[in-house]
Amino acid sequence: MDTLLRGGRVIDPKTATDRVADLLIADGRIAAIGDDLDAPGGADIVDASGLIVGPGFIDLHSHVHSIAGQRLQAMDGVTTALDLEAGLMPIAEAMARAAADGRPVNYGFSASWSQARAYAHLDRVPVADFTASMDLLAKPDWQRSSSPAERRHWLGLLEDELGAGALGIGVLMGYAPRSDPDEYLDLARLAAAAHAPTFTHVRELIEADPRTPIDGSEELVRAAAETGAAMHHCHVNSTSLRHVDRVLALLDRSRAAGSRVTVEAYPYGAGSTAIGAFFLAPEKLAGLGITPRSLVLVDTGERIADEARLREVRATDPGATCIVTFLDEADPFDRAHLHRALAYPDAIVASDAMPISWAGDGRTVYEQRDWPLPAGGHTHPRTAGTFAKSLRLMVLESGTWTWLEAFRRCSHLPARVLDEVSSGMRAKGHLGIGADADVVVIDPATLTDRATYADPTRPSRGIRQLYVHGTAVVHAGEIVTDALPGRAVRGDA
């Protein structure tokens, strides 16, 4: 159905325009923007007066691969949710599964470096499932340096995945931080030759462990300078901790020298990962400035009492998801670190959204098609609230961003990271005539995040309408339960 959004404040970050106008959606694209537009016969007319109309948010870092999780993201303003830090493998299987199940918002994946290495090192056949990836994080044999033959093997696998539609290479270097840094340079050379970006969870910083083979952020900017590859630094807030000023200054110098380095952040003081991750070993926590009690198991709510209990859980259930508190949002000093990460020029908002799980009857379920979601869902609140919280903090409360700047960071810049690898992304992240009708309509008077660590699946409030390829996924502030218009975003083979 064609839709006319009447009299909203239309913001296009590509052209830096911000004005009251009508916006017409027809055949899944932006058809017209202007004053007093005529509505085609049968069009749905939506009164957008007093509301903000802009391009839907593009999340470069979402591990949500379910209808339930994507509905939470849609209620947060997201129209495209991409798993690019970790990726999935095989890429064809990941896209086929999503297409078969249906998705509320657009989806896509990077080529998974960790799964490719596990295949090369362990002959572990990759499965396009995030829980399988989480289980892998605690298995040390794929984390060691590769032999020359193993390196050739996984580089070839990644090259094949790029040819099959992957949107770059996802590199979980933080989970294999003792591997040979030369491997990362080879990976960056492959990415540069394929005109594909990399998305890196960097290895530990020198401040966290002086024994690291190379400082994680230094490694990324070195690879960018030496290879010319486009290098994306994932969640700079959670990997830099209280050293974020040093890291951001490093990225400044790299960008000023002409390297293609981009960066993302999210507005929470806690992260989420597998309890068996390398950097959560008891002897590593002091370097991160945390203790075992900084860790909470997602499925049970158990706070890890001491080092003995941490060792026990890592041995018996290393793939269990946990919340890791690394900054205290109640502390003004720590809160300022988060603010500076988000305020950094051209920093992109990305959620690192995690799967939602429901435990019961001796099993764990990762999908629910009922809406509202059943009670008892476990995840990180960033899954439901990253974008609304970022806008609340940076636009509504601090005035650090204008609305135009907010759409630049949440919609336009993330799309531009992928322009070279995916021609389909060029029609996203802006409101040009002919652009994809991935559109969000926001009520600034009511916009807020509502998800908490205790109740992480509470949807954000204030997203009045959300369109994906012109189909309403959110209407009048509520999920349209039969709308599954999401499409695959593919790399150009």
Short mmCIF file of C-alpha atoms in Angstrom, two decimals:
data_model
loop_
_atom_site.label_atom_id
_atom_site.label_comp_id
_atom_site.label_asym_id
_atom_site.label_seq_id
_atom_site.Cartn_x
_atom_site.Cartn_y
_atom_site.Cartn_z
CA MET A 1 0.00 0.00 0.00
CA ASP A 2 1.21 3.50 -0.86
CA THR A 3 1.57 5.77 2.16
CA LEU A 4 1.54 9.55 2.51
CA LEU A 5 3.15 10.89 5.68
CA ARG A 6 1.53 14.29 6.06
CA GLY A 7 3.24 17.29 7.61
CA GLY A 8 6.12 15.69 9.51
CA ARG A 9 9.53 17.15 10.21
CA VAL A 10 11.42 15.39 7.41
CA ILE A 11 15.15 14.95 8.03
CA ASP A 12 17.53 13.68 5.33
CA PRO A 13 21.14 13.33 6.53
CA LYS A 14 22.47 12.92 2.98
CA THR A 15 21.36 16.38 1.88
CA ALA A 16 21.43 17.90 5.40
CA THR A 17 17.82 19.01 5.02
CA ASP A 18 15.44 19.43 7.95
CA ARG A 19 12.01 20.84 7.12
CA VAL A 20 8.30 20.28 7.54
CA ALA A 21 6.97 18.47 4.48
CA ASP A 22 4.90 15.58 3.17
CA LEU A 23 6.63 12.34 2.22
CA LEU A 24 5.10 9.88 -0.25
CA ILE A 25 6.01 6.18 -0.24
CA ALA A 26 5.05 4.25 -3.38
CA ASP A 27 6.08 0.81 -4.60
CA GLY A 28 8.49 0.41 -1.70
CA ARG A 29 10.48 3.57 -2.44
CA ILE A 30 10.53 7.25 -1.61
CA ALA A 31 8.39 8.75 -4.38
CA ALA A 32 8.12 12.42 -3.45
CA ILE A 33 8.85 14.97 -0.74
CA GLY A 34 7.14 18.35 -0.80
CA ASP A 35 4.32 20.55 0.37
CA ASP A 36 0.68 19.54 0.04
CA LEU A 37 1.36 16.37 -1.94
CA ASP A 38 -1.62 14.60 -3.46
CA ALA A 39 -2.33 11.15 -2.09
CA PRO A 40 -2.74 8.41 -4.72
CA GLY A 41 -6.03 6.57 -4.66
CA GLY A 42 -6.16 4.02 -1.88
CA ALA A 43 -3.05 5.38 -0.15
CA ASP A 44 -2.80 5.24 3.62
CA ILE A 45 -2.59 8.81 4.92
CA VAL A 46 -0.73 9.23 8.21
CA ASP A 47 -0.78 12.50 10.12
CA ALA A 48 2.88 13.10 11.02
CA SER A 49 2.49 16.62 12.35
CA GLY A 50 4.70 17.14 15.38
CA LEU A 51 6.63 13.96 14.53
CA ILE A 52 10.09 13.41 13.05
CA VAL A 53 10.41 11.49 9.79
CA GLY A 54 13.80 10.09 8.79
CA PRO A 55 15.61 7.12 7.27
CA GLY A 56 15.35 3.98 9.43
CA PHE A 57 18.29 3.13 11.62
CA ILE A 58 20.92 0.73 10.26
CA ASP A 59 22.51 -1.48 12.90
CA LEU A 60 25.88 -2.79 11.76
CA HIS A 61 26.27 -4.98 14.84
CA SER A 62 23.28 -7.15 15.71
CA HIS A 63 23.42 -10.80 16.73
CA VAL A 64 19.62 -11.02 16.66
CA HIS A 65 18.52 -13.72 14.22
CA SER A 66 14.89 -14.11 15.20
CA ILE A 67 11.51 -12.52 14.56
CA ALA A 68 11.16 -11.83 18.28
CA GLY A 69 14.47 -10.00 18.52
CA GLN A 70 13.98 -8.06 15.32
CA ARG A 71 10.59 -6.87 16.53
CA LEU A 72 12.29 -5.38 19.57
CA GLN A 73 14.79 -3.71 17.27
CA ALA A 74 11.99 -2.39 15.04
CA MET A 75 10.41 -0.80 18.10
CA ASP A 76 13.79 0.89 18.60
CA GLY A 77 13.72 2.39 15.08
CA VAL A 78 15.87 -0.20 13.28
CA THR A 79 15.00 -1.10 9.68
CA THR A 80 18.21 -3.03 8.85
CA ALA A 81 19.99 -5.31 11.38
CA LEU A 82 23.30 -6.78 10.21
CA ASP A 83 25.58 -9.27 11.97
CA LEU A 84 28.98 -7.98 10.89
CA GLU A 85 31.29 -8.31 13.93
CA ALA A 86 30.92 -12.09 14.24
CA GLY A 87 29.15 -13.03 11.02
CA LEU A 88 27.77 -16.45 10.19
CA MET A 89 29.02 -19.25 8.00
CA PRO A 90 28.06 -20.58 5.53
CA ILE A 91 26.62 -17.26 4.37
CA ALA A 92 24.24 -18.89 1.88
CA GLU A 93 22.71 -21.00 4.64
CA ALA A 94 22.36 -18.00 6.97
CA MET A 95 20.48 -16.00 4.34
CA ALA A 96 18.34 -18.96 3.31
CA ARG A 97 17.27 -19.60 6.91
CA ALA A 98 16.30 -15.98 7.45
CA ALA A 99 14.37 -15.88 4.17
CA ALA A 100 12.51 -19.09 4.99
CA ASP A 101 11.47 -17.93 8.45
CA GLY A 102 10.75 -14.34 7.44
CA ARG A 103 12.15 -11.22 9.09
CA PRO A 104 10.50 -7.92 10.13
CA VAL A 105 13.59 -5.91 9.11
CA ASN A 106 16.41 -6.29 6.60
CA TYR A 107 19.29 -8.63 7.44
CA GLY A 108 22.77 -9.55 6.27
CA PHE A 109 26.02 -11.11 7.47
CA SER A 110 29.77 -10.87 7.22
CA ALA A 111 32.08 -13.79 6.53
CA SER A 112 32.96 -15.35 9.90
CA TRP A 113 36.71 -15.40 10.57
CA SER A 114 36.26 -17.44 13.74
CA GLN A 115 34.18 -20.14 12.08
CA ALA A 116 36.54 -20.28 9.10
CA ARG A 117 39.50 -20.73 11.46
CA ALA A 118 37.65 -23.44 13.40
CA TYR A 119 37.04 -25.27 10.14
CA ALA A 120 40.71 -24.96 9.13
CA HIS A 121 42.10 -25.87 12.57
CA LEU A 122 39.59 -28.42 13.83
CA ASP A 123 37.77 -29.56 10.71
CA ARG A 124 34.68 -28.27 12.55
CA VAL A 125 32.01 -27.86 9.88
CA PRO A 126 30.48 -24.39 10.29
CA VAL A 127 26.82 -24.04 11.22
CA ALA A 128 24.97 -20.80 10.46
CA ASP A 129 23.73 -20.41 14.01
CA PHE A 130 24.80 -17.87 16.62
CA THR A 131 24.61 -20.30 19.54
CA ALA A 132 27.15 -22.48 17.74
CA SER A 133 29.38 -19.43 17.42
CA MET A 134 29.05 -18.71 21.14
CA ASP A 135 30.05 -22.29 21.99
CA LEU A 136 33.10 -21.85 19.78
CA LEU A 137 34.39 -18.88 21.77
CA ALA A 138 35.59 -21.06 24.61
CA LYS A 139 37.42 -23.64 22.45
CA PRO A 140 41.13 -22.78 22.47
CA ASP A 141 42.34 -24.83 19.52
CA TRP A 142 40.96 -22.44 16.89
CA GLN A 143 42.43 -19.46 18.80
CA ARG A 144 46.11 -20.36 18.39
CA SER A 145 48.24 -19.11 15.51
CA SER A 146 47.61 -20.91 12.25
CA SER A 147 50.09 -23.00 10.36
CA PRO A 148 50.80 -21.77 6.81
CA ALA A 149 48.44 -24.42 5.41
CA GLU A 150 45.71 -23.55 7.92
CA ARG A 151 46.06 -19.86 7.10
CA ARG A 152 45.71 -20.52 3.39
CA HIS A 153 42.67 -22.68 4.12
CA TRP A 154 40.72 -20.12 6.13
CA LEU A 155 41.68 -17.23 3.87
CA GLY A 156 40.27 -19.25 0.97
CA LEU A 157 37.08 -19.94 2.89
CA LEU A 158 36.63 -16.23 3.61
CA GLU A 159 37.23 -15.35 -0.03
CA ASP A 160 34.55 -17.86 -1.03
CA GLU A 161 32.11 -16.35 1.48
CA LEU A 162 32.71 -12.86 0.07
CA GLY A 163 31.87 -14.26 -3.34
CA ALA A 164 28.64 -15.71 -1.91
CA GLY A 165 27.31 -12.37 -0.66
CA ALA A 166 29.06 -11.65 2.65
CA LEU A 167 29.21 -7.96 3.57
CA GLY A 168 32.87 -8.01 4.57
CA ILE A 169 34.79 -10.05 7.13
CA GLY A 170 33.86 -10.26 10.81
CA VAL A 171 36.93 -10.67 13.02
CA LEU A 172 36.60 -11.76 16.67
CA MET A 173 40.26 -11.07 17.36
CA GLY A 174 39.49 -10.37 21.03
CA TYR A 175 38.69 -14.08 21.40
CA ALA A 176 41.98 -15.24 19.89
CA PRO A 177 44.32 -12.52 21.17
CA ARG A 178 47.50 -14.59 21.17
CA SER A 179 47.34 -15.37 17.46
CA ASP A 180 50.06 -14.12 15.13
CA PRO A 181 49.46 -10.45 14.14
CA ASP A 182 50.73 -11.20 10.63
CA GLU A 183 47.54 -13.21 10.07
CA TYR A 184 45.49 -10.05 10.57
CA LEU A 185 47.52 -8.27 7.92
CA ASP A 186 46.88 -11.11 5.47
CA LEU A 187 43.18 -10.90 6.25
CA ALA A 188 43.20 -7.13 5.65
CA ARG A 189 44.97 -7.60 2.33
CA LEU A 190 42.25 -10.04 1.27
CA ALA A 191 39.57 -7.54 2.27
CA ALA A 192 41.26 -4.69 0.42
CA ALA A 193 41.56 -6.76 -2.76
CA ALA A 194 37.87 -7.69 -2.52
CA HIS A 195 36.80 -4.08 -1.79
CA ALA A 196 35.17 -5.35 1.37
CA PRO A 197 35.38 -3.88 4.90
CA THR A 198 36.45 -5.71 8.02
CA PHE A 199 34.58 -5.50 11.34
CA THR A 200 36.88 -6.20 14.27
CA HIS A 201 36.41 -6.90 17.94
CA VAL A 202 39.99 -5.89 18.66
CA ARG A 203 42.35 -7.91 20.79
CA GLU A 204 43.12 -6.60 24.29
CA LEU A 205 44.75 -3.23 24.83
CA ILE A 206 48.29 -2.95 26.12
CA GLU A 207 46.90 -1.44 29.33
CA ALA A 208 44.80 -4.56 29.97
CA ASP A 209 47.71 -6.95 29.43
CA PRO A 210 51.26 -5.84 28.55
CA ARG A 211 51.91 -9.37 27.24
CA THR A 212 49.58 -8.95 24.29
CA PRO A 213 51.40 -9.47 20.96
CA ILE A 214 50.16 -6.05 19.83
CA ASP A 215 47.78 -3.48 21.24
CA GLY A 216 44.35 -4.24 19.75
CA SER A 217 43.52 -0.76 18.47
CA GLU A 218 47.10 -0.22 17.24
CA GLU A 219 46.77 -3.45 15.26
CA LEU A 220 43.65 -2.21 13.52
CA VAL A 221 45.09 1.15 12.47
CA ARG A 222 48.34 -0.50 11.37
CA ALA A 223 46.43 -2.86 9.10
CA ALA A 224 44.42 0.04 7.67
CA ALA A 225 47.60 2.00 6.91
CA GLU A 226 49.58 -0.90 5.45
CA THR A 227 46.86 -2.49 3.32
CA GLY A 228 44.39 0.28 2.46
CA ALA A 229 41.52 -1.87 3.71
CA ALA A 230 38.41 -0.31 5.22
CA MET A 231 38.63 -1.24 8.92
CA HIS A 232 35.68 -0.87 11.30
CA HIS A 233 36.44 -0.77 15.05
CA CYS A 234 33.56 -2.46 16.85
CA HIS A 235 32.13 -1.22 20.18
CA VAL A 236 35.00 1.08 21.09
CA ASN A 237 33.27 1.72 24.43
CA SER A 238 33.54 -1.87 25.69
CA THR A 239 36.98 -2.74 24.31
CA SER A 240 38.61 0.54 25.38
CA LEU A 241 37.07 0.76 28.86
CA ARG A 242 38.64 3.71 30.76
CA HIS A 243 41.32 4.07 28.08
CA VAL A 244 38.87 5.31 25.47
CA ASP A 245 40.49 8.76 25.20
CA ARG A 246 43.81 7.18 24.20
CA VAL A 247 42.12 4.94 21.66
CA LEU A 248 40.02 7.73 20.14
CA ALA A 249 43.14 9.89 19.79
CA LEU A 250 44.82 7.00 17.97
CA LEU A 251 41.86 6.70 15.60
CA ASP A 252 42.01 10.46 15.03
CA ARG A 253 45.61 10.25 13.90
CA SER A 254 44.87 7.28 11.66
CA ARG A 255 41.94 9.01 9.98
CA ALA A 256 43.89 12.25 9.58
CA ALA A 257 46.61 10.29 7.78
CA GLY A 258 44.04 9.05 5.27
CA SER A 259 43.31 5.56 6.56
CA ARG A 260 39.80 4.20 6.12
CA VAL A 261 38.90 3.64 9.75
CA THR A 262 35.37 3.82 11.14
CA VAL A 263 34.16 3.28 14.69
CA GLU A 264 30.98 2.38 16.56
CA ALA A 265 29.74 2.66 20.14
CA TYR A 266 26.71 1.85 22.26
CA PRO A 267 25.41 3.67 25.38
CA TYR A 268 25.67 0.96 28.05
CA GLY A 269 28.24 0.31 30.75
CA ALA A 270 27.91 -3.46 30.44
CA GLY A 271 28.61 -5.84 27.60
CA SER A 272 27.57 -9.42 26.90
CA THR A 273 29.47 -12.47 25.70
CA ALA A 274 30.18 -16.14 26.46
CA ILE A 275 31.43 -16.80 30.00
CA GLY A 276 34.25 -18.90 28.52
CA ALA A 277 35.75 -16.02 26.53
CA PHE A 278 39.54 -15.71 26.74
CA PHE A 279 39.41 -12.29 28.38
CA LEU A 280 37.05 -13.45 31.16
CA ALA A 281 39.53 -15.92 32.61
CA PRO A 282 39.90 -15.15 36.34
CA GLU A 283 43.51 -14.04 35.95
CA LYS A 284 42.50 -11.55 33.21
CA LEU A 285 39.80 -9.66 35.11
CA ALA A 286 42.08 -7.33 37.07
CA GLY A 287 43.46 -5.94 33.82
CA LEU A 288 39.91 -5.01 32.83
CA GLY A 289 39.25 -3.39 36.21
CA ILE A 290 36.51 -5.90 37.11
CA THR A 291 35.95 -8.87 39.45
CA PRO A 292 33.96 -12.12 39.15
CA ARG A 293 30.97 -10.28 40.66
CA SER A 294 30.94 -8.06 37.57
CA LEU A 295 29.58 -11.10 35.67
CA VAL A 296 25.93 -12.20 35.66
CA LEU A 297 24.65 -15.28 33.80
CA VAL A 298 21.84 -14.22 31.45
CA ASP A 299 19.66 -17.34 31.58
CA THR A 300 19.65 -17.74 35.37
CA GLY A 301 20.43 -14.27 36.72
CA GLU A 302 23.24 -15.70 38.85
CA ARG A 303 25.93 -13.20 39.81
CA ILE A 304 29.28 -14.99 39.87
CA ALA A 305 30.28 -15.05 43.53
CA ASP A 306 34.02 -15.61 43.34
CA GLU A 307 36.93 -16.95 41.32
CA ALA A 308 36.15 -20.58 42.17
CA ARG A 309 32.61 -20.29 40.83
CA LEU A 310 33.85 -18.54 37.69
CA ARG A 311 36.27 -21.38 36.99
CA GLU A 312 33.49 -23.90 37.54
CA VAL A 313 31.05 -22.24 35.12
CA ARG A 314 33.74 -21.72 32.49
CA ALA A 315 34.52 -25.45 32.69
CA THR A 316 30.95 -26.78 32.69
CA ASP A 317 29.09 -24.30 30.44
CA PRO A 318 31.63 -22.10 28.60
CA GLY A 319 29.12 -20.98 25.98
CA ALA A 320 26.69 -19.55 28.56
CA THR A 321 25.88 -15.92 27.88
CA CYS A 322 26.75 -13.43 30.60
CA ILE A 323 26.44 -9.71 31.25
CA VAL A 324 29.81 -8.03 31.94
CA THR A 325 29.70 -4.70 33.78
CA PHE A 326 32.79 -2.74 32.79
CA LEU A 327 31.68 0.85 33.53
CA ASP A 328 29.35 2.10 36.25
CA GLU A 329 26.71 4.26 34.57
CA ALA A 330 25.80 5.74 37.97
CA ASP A 331 29.34 7.10 38.32
CA PRO A 332 29.78 10.48 36.56
CA PHE A 333 33.40 9.63 35.70
CA ASP A 334 32.47 6.37 33.99
CA ARG A 335 29.39 7.89 32.38
CA ALA A 336 31.62 10.55 30.81
CA HIS A 337 33.68 7.81 29.12
CA LEU A 338 30.53 6.47 27.46
CA HIS A 339 29.49 9.97 26.42
CA ARG A 340 32.86 10.68 24.79
CA ALA A 341 32.69 7.43 22.82
CA LEU A 342 29.28 8.38 21.43
CA ALA A 343 30.24 12.02 20.89
CA TYR A 344 33.42 11.18 18.95
CA PRO A 345 33.13 12.70 15.45
CA ASP A 346 31.53 10.24 13.02
CA ALA A 347 31.05 7.55 15.68
CA ILE A 348 28.27 5.24 14.51
CA VAL A 349 25.60 3.91 16.86
CA ALA A 350 25.51 0.10 16.83
CA SER A 351 23.78 -2.11 19.36
CA ASP A 352 25.64 -5.43 19.66
CA ALA A 353 22.11 -6.79 20.18
CA MET A 354 22.02 -10.29 21.63
CA PRO A 355 19.59 -13.18 21.09
CA ILE A 356 16.57 -13.46 23.38
CA SER A 357 16.12 -16.73 25.23
CA TRP A 358 13.31 -18.22 27.28
CA ALA A 359 14.22 -21.03 29.66
CA GLY A 360 11.75 -23.64 30.85
CA ASP A 361 10.95 -27.35 30.86
CA GLY A 362 14.63 -28.17 30.73
CA ARG A 363 15.25 -26.42 27.42
CA THR A 364 16.03 -22.99 26.04
CA VAL A 365 13.91 -21.39 23.31
CA TYR A 366 15.27 -18.60 21.09
CA GLU A 367 12.16 -17.68 19.10
CA GLN A 368 8.67 -16.45 19.95
CA ARG A 369 6.15 -15.25 17.40
CA ASP A 370 3.66 -13.96 19.96
CA TRP A 371 3.48 -10.21 20.50
CA PRO A 372 3.79 -8.76 23.07
CA LEU A 373 6.67 -11.05 23.88
CA PRO A 374 6.05 -13.62 26.61
CA ALA A 375 7.42 -12.72 30.03
CA GLY A 376 10.75 -14.08 31.16
CA GLY A 377 12.84 -13.37 28.07
CA HIS A 378 16.56 -13.01 28.76
CA THR A 379 18.92 -10.75 26.81
CA HIS A 380 20.95 -7.57 27.19
CA PRO A 381 18.85 -4.36 27.30
CA ARG A 382 20.84 -3.02 24.36
CA THR A 383 18.85 -5.41 22.17
CA ALA A 384 15.69 -3.39 22.80
CA GLY A 385 16.96 0.07 23.67
CA THR A 386 20.26 1.09 22.08
CA PHE A 387 18.95 3.64 19.60
CA ALA A 388 16.27 5.19 21.78
CA LYS A 389 18.76 5.47 24.64
CA SER A 390 21.38 7.05 22.38
CA LEU A 391 18.87 9.62 21.17
CA ARG A 392 17.62 10.26 24.69
CA LEU A 393 21.13 10.87 26.00
CA MET A 394 22.67 12.68 23.05
CA VAL A 395 19.72 14.67 21.61
CA LEU A 396 16.99 15.08 24.20
CA GLU A 397 19.00 15.37 27.41
CA SER A 398 22.46 16.70 26.57
CA GLY A 399 21.84 18.42 23.23
CA THR A 400 25.17 17.03 22.00
CA TRP A 401 23.57 16.02 18.69
CA THR A 402 20.94 17.72 16.62
CA TRP A 403 18.29 15.48 15.12
CA LEU A 404 20.09 15.81 11.79
CA GLU A 405 23.33 14.62 13.39
CA ALA A 406 21.49 11.75 15.07
CA PHE A 407 20.21 10.45 11.72
CA ARG A 408 23.67 10.86 10.24
CA ARG A 409 25.13 8.58 12.91
CA CYS A 410 22.26 6.09 13.13
CA SER A 411 21.29 5.84 9.45
CA HIS A 412 23.55 7.54 6.92
CA LEU A 413 27.08 6.75 8.14
CA PRO A 414 26.44 3.03 8.77
CA ALA A 415 25.02 2.65 5.26
CA ARG A 416 28.06 4.36 3.77
CA VAL A 417 30.41 1.84 5.45
CA LEU A 418 28.91 -0.74 3.08
CA ASP A 419 28.58 1.27 -0.15
CA GLU A 420 31.63 -0.29 -1.76
CA VAL A 421 30.79 -3.90 -0.96
CA SER A 422 27.02 -3.73 -1.52
CA SER A 423 25.41 -1.60 -4.20
CA GLY A 424 22.06 -2.33 -2.55
CA MET A 425 23.07 -0.25 0.47
CA ARG A 426 23.34 2.90 -1.63
CA ALA A 427 19.56 3.20 -1.55
CA LYS A 428 19.50 3.16 2.26
CA GLY A 429 20.30 5.63 5.01
CA HIS A 430 18.77 8.64 3.28
CA LEU A 431 15.48 9.95 1.90
CA GLY A 432 16.41 10.71 -1.69
CA ILE A 433 13.78 10.17 -4.37
CA GLY A 434 14.01 6.51 -5.37
CA ALA A 435 15.64 5.46 -2.11
CA ASP A 436 14.34 2.38 -0.33
CA ALA A 437 11.33 3.27 1.80
CA ASP A 438 12.98 2.19 5.05
CA VAL A 439 11.53 4.99 7.15
CA VAL A 440 11.07 5.72 10.84
CA VAL A 441 8.58 8.18 12.34
CA ILE A 442 9.47 9.32 15.87
CA ASP A 443 7.48 11.16 18.51
CA PRO A 444 10.20 13.19 20.27
CA ALA A 445 7.88 13.99 23.18
CA THR A 446 7.59 10.33 24.20
CA LEU A 447 10.80 8.76 22.87
CA THR A 448 12.67 6.75 25.50
CA ASP A 449 14.27 3.38 26.10
CA ARG A 450 12.54 1.17 28.68
CA ALA A 451 14.63 -2.02 28.74
CA THR A 452 16.62 -2.64 31.92
CA TYR A 453 19.00 -5.35 33.06
CA ALA A 454 16.21 -6.74 35.22
CA ASP A 455 13.59 -6.48 32.47
CA PRO A 456 15.53 -6.44 29.19
CA THR A 457 12.73 -7.10 26.68
CA ARG A 458 10.64 -3.98 27.34
CA PRO A 459 10.27 -2.25 23.94
CA SER A 460 11.32 1.34 23.47
CA ARG A 461 8.58 3.96 23.33
CA GLY A 462 8.16 6.76 20.81
CA ILE A 463 8.58 4.93 17.48
CA ARG A 464 5.19 5.73 15.98
CA GLN A 465 5.65 4.26 12.50
CA LEU A 466 8.32 2.10 10.93
CA TYR A 467 8.37 1.07 7.28
CA VAL A 468 10.59 -1.54 5.65
CA HIS A 469 10.47 -1.38 1.86
CA GLY A 470 7.25 0.61 2.30
CA THR A 471 5.50 -2.00 4.46
CA ALA A 472 4.47 -0.91 7.94
CA VAL A 473 6.21 -3.01 10.61
CA VAL A 474 5.23 -0.58 13.38
CA HIS A 475 1.93 1.29 13.12
CA ALA A 476 0.64 3.76 15.71
CA GLY A 477 3.36 2.60 18.09
CA GLU A 478 2.53 -1.13 17.86
CA ILE A 479 4.06 -4.06 16.00
CA VAL A 480 2.17 -5.20 12.91
CA THR A 481 2.32 -8.90 13.65
CA ASP A 482 1.83 -10.20 10.10
CA ALA A 483 4.48 -7.91 8.58
CA LEU A 484 7.70 -9.69 7.61
CA PRO A 485 9.03 -7.53 4.75
CA GLY A 486 12.73 -7.77 5.61
CA ARG A 487 15.08 -8.67 2.77
CA ALA A 488 18.66 -9.86 2.56
CA VAL A 489 21.36 -7.24 2.09
CA ARG A 490 24.00 -8.96 -0.02
CA GLY A 491 27.53 -8.15 -1.01
CA ASP A 492 28.19 -7.76 -4.69
CA ALA A 493 29.79 -11.01 -5.81
#
